[in-house]
Short mmCIF file of C-alpha atoms in Angstrom, two decimals:
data_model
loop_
_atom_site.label_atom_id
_atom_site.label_comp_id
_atom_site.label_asym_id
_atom_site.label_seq_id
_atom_site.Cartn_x
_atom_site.Cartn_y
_atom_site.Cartn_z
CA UNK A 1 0.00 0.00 0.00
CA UNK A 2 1.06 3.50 -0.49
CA UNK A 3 2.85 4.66 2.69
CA UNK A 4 5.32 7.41 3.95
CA UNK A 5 7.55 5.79 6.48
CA UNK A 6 9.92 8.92 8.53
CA UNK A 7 13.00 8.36 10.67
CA UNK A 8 13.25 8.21 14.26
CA UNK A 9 12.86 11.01 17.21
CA UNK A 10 16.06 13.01 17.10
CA UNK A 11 17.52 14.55 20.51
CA UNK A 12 19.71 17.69 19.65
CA UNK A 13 21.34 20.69 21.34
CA UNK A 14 21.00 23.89 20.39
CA UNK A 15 23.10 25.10 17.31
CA UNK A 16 23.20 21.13 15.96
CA UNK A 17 21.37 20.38 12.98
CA UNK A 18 19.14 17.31 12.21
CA UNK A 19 17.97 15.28 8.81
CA UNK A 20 14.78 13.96 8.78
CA UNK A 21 13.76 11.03 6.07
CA UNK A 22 10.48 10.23 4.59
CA UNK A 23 10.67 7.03 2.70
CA UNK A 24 7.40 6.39 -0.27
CA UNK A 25 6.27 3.05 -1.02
CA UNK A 26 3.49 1.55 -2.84
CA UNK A 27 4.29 3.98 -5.59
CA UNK A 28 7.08 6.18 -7.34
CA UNK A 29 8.29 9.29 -5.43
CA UNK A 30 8.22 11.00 -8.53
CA UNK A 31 4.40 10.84 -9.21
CA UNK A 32 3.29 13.34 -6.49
CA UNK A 33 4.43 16.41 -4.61
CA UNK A 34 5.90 15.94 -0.78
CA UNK A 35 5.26 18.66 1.49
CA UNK A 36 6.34 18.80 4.91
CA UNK A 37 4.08 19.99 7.98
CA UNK A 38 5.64 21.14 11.32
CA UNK A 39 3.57 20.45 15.05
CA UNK A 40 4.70 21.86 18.11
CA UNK A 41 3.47 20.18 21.49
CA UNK A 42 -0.04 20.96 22.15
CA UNK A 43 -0.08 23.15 18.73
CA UNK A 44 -2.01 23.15 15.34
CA UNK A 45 -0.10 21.85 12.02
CA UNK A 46 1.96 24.62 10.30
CA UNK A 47 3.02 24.29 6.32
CA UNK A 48 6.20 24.19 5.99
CA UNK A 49 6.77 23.99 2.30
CA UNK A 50 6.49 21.58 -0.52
CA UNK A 51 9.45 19.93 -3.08
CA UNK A 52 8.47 19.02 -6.45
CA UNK A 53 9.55 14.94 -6.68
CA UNK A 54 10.20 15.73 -10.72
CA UNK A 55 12.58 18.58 -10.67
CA UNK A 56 13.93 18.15 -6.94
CA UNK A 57 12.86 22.21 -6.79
CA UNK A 58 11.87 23.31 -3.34
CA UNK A 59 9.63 26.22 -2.24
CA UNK A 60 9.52 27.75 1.36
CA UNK A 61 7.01 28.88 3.43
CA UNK A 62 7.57 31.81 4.85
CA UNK A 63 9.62 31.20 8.55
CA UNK A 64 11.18 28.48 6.29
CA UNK A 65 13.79 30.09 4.84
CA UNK A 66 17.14 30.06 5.24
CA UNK A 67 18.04 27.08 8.08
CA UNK A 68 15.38 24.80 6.36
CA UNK A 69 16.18 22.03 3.30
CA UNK A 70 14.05 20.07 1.48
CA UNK A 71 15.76 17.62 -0.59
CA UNK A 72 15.47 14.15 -2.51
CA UNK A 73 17.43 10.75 -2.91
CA UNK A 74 15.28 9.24 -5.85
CA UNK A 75 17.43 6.28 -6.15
CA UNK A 76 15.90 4.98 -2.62
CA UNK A 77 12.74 6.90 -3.26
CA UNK A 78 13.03 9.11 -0.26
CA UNK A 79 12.64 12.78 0.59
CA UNK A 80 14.50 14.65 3.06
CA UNK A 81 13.80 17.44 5.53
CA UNK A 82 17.49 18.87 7.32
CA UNK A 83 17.43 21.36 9.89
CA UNK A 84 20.14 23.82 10.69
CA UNK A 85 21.07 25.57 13.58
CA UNK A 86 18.60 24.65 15.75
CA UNK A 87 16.66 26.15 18.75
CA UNK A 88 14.38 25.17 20.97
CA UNK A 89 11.89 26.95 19.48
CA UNK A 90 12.39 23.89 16.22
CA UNK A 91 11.25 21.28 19.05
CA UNK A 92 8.02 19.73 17.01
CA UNK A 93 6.99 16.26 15.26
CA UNK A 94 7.45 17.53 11.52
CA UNK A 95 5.55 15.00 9.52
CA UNK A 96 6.18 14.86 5.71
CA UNK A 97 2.99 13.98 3.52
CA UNK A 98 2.02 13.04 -0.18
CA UNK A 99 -0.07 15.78 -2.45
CA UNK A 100 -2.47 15.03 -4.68
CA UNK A 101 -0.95 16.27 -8.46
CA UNK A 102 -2.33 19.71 -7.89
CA UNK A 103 -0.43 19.92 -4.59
CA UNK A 104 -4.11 20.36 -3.17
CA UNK A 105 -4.33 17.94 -0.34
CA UNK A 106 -2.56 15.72 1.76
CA UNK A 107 -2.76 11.82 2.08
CA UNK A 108 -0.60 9.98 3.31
CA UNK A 109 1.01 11.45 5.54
CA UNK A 110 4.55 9.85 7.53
CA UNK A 111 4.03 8.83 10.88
CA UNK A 112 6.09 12.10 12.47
CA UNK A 113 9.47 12.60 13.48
CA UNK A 114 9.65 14.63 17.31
CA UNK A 115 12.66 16.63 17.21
CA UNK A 116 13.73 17.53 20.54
CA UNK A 117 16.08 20.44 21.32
CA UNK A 118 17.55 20.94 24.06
CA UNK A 119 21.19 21.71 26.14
CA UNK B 25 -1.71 34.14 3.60
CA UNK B 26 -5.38 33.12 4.15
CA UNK B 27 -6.25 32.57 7.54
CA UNK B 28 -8.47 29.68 8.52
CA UNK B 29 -10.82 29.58 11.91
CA UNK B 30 -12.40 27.17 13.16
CA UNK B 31 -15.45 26.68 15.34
CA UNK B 32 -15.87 25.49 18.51
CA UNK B 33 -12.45 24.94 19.44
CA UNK B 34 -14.21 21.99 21.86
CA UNK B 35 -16.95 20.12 21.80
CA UNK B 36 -18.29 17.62 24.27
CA UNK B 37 -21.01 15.00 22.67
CA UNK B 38 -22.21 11.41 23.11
CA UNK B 39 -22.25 8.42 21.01
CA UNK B 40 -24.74 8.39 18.13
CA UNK B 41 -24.91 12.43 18.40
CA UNK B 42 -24.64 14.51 15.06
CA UNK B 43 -21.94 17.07 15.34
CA UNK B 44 -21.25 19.93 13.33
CA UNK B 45 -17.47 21.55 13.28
CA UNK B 46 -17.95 25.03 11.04
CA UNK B 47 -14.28 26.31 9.45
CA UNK B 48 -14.18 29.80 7.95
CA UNK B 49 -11.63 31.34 5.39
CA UNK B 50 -10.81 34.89 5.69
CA UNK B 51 -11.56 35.16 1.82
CA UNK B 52 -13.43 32.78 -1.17
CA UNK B 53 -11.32 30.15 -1.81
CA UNK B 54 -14.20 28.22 -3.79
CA UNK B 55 -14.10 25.23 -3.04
CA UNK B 56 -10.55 24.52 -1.95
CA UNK B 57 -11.06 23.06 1.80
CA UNK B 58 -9.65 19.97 3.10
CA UNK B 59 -10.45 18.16 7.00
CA UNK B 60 -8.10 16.25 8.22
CA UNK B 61 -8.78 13.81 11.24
CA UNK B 62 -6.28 13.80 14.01
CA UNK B 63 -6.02 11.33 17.40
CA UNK B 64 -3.26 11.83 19.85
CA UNK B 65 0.28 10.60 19.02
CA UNK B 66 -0.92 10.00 15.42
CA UNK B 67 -0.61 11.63 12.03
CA UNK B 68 -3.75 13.23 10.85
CA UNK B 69 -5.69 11.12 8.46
CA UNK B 70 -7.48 12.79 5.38
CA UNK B 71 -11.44 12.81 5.51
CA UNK B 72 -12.51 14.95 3.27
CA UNK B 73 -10.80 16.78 -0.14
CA UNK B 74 -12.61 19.60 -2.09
CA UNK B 75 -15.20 20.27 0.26
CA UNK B 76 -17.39 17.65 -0.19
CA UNK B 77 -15.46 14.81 -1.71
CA UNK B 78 -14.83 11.65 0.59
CA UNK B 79 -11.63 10.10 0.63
CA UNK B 80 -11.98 6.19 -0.24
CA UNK B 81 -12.37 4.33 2.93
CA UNK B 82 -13.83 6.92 5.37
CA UNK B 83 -17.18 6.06 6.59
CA UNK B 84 -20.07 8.02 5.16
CA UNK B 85 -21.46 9.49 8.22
CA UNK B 86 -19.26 11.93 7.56
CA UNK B 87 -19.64 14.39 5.11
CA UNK B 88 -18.46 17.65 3.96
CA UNK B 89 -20.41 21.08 2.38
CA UNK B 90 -20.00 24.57 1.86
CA UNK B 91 -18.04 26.70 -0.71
CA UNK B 92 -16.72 30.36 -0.59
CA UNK B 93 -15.70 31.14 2.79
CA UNK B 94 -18.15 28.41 4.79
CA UNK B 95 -17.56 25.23 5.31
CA UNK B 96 -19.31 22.52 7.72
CA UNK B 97 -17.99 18.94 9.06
CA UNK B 98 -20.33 16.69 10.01
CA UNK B 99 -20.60 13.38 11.56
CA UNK B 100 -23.88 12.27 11.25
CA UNK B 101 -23.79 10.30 14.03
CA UNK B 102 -20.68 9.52 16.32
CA UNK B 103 -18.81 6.67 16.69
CA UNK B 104 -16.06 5.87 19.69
CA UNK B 105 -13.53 6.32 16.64
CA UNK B 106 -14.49 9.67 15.87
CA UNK B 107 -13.35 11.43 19.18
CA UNK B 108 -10.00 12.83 18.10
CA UNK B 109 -9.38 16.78 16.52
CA UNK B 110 -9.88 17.66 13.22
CA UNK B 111 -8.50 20.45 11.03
CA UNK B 112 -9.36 22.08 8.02
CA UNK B 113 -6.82 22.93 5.66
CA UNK B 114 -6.93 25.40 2.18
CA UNK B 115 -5.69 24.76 -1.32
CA UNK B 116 -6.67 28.05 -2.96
CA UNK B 117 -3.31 29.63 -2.20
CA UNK B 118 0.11 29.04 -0.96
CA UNK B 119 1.27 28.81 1.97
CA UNK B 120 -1.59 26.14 2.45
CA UNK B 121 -3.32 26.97 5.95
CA UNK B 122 -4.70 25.10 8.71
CA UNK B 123 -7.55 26.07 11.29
CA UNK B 124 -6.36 25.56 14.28
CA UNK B 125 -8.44 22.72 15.06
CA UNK B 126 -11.84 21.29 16.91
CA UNK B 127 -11.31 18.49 20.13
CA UNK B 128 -13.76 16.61 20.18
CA UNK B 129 -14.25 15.05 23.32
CA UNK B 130 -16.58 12.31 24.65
CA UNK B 131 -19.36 14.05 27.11
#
């Protein structure tokens, strides 16, 4: 079945950086958009971005920018999400999730990743 | 950006109630409105896509209307499955947005 399958919880300190995976099977990583969705504890779900699976080309939500990469590894069908510099404040489950071909809705989604920060 | 609001927040109700969760957009975004089903510890879980549409294997006491800036979830009537949050999400406009979601909680 189609499924998103995301590394691990990651424990960090401050200033570290972190690179989350988000593995597709059940279908070709190329077919549909990945966009990645950032929850802090107790919080709603924030967009974080999308990267187009054809053309590996990212786009950035704004508060994205800058320590935040979205990349690919098509060979073993799996999208990345890498973190740099981090602060407490980047303590969330970021969950990566399929698009529909117009990038319109989200299913499936990975399971989460928590990314704790902390000294 | 579009904002997205949700209401109630809560909502306490019993098995086999109908329950209503309302999301508004700050502007007409058609019909571009997504809910999303969330229970603790999980990823949310896609219910309903362009409104009204229901995604393959959700149960069909739940259903989806409204277009422009008003929107309605409902559960016709409520399992022990369906106490969890759910979210609306846009897809007239990046960034996407999410409301900031409905509890639903067993009274």
């Amino acid at each position: 079945q189609v499924q998103l399958v995301q590394s691990g919880s990651e424990l960090k300190k401050p200033g570290a950086s972190v690179k989350v995976s988000c593995k597709a099977s059940g279908y070709s990583l190329t077919s549909y958009p990945i966009n990645w969705v950032r929850q802090a504890p107790g919080q709603g779900l924030e967009w974080m971005g999308w990267i187009n699976t054809n053309t590996g080309n990212p786009t950035y939500a704004q508060g994205f920018t800058g320590r935040f990469v979205f990349s690919l590894d098509t060979s073993v069908s799996t999208a990345y999400l890498q973190i740099s510099s981090l602060k407490a404040e980047d303590t969330a489950v970021y969950y990566c999730a399929r698009a529909d071909w117009l990038g319109a809705w989200f299913d499936p989604w990975g399971q989460g990743t928590l990314v704790t920060v902390s000294s | 950006d579009i904002q997205m609001t949700q209401s109630p927040s809560s909502l306490s109700a019993s098995v086999g109630d109908r329950v209503t969760i309302t999301c508004r957009a700050s502007q007409s975004i058609s019909t571009y409105l997504n809910w999303y089903q969330q229970k603790p510890g999980k990823a949310p879980k896609l219910l309903i896509y362009a409104a009204s549409s229901l995604q393959s294997g959700v149960p069909s006491r739940i259903s989806g209307s409204g277009s422009g800036t008003d929107f309605t979830l409902t559960i016709s009537s409520l399992q022990p499955e369906d106490f969890a949050t759910y979210f609306c999400q846009q897809s007239y406009s990046t960034p996407r947005t999410f409301g900031q979601g409905t509890k639903l909680e067993i009274k």
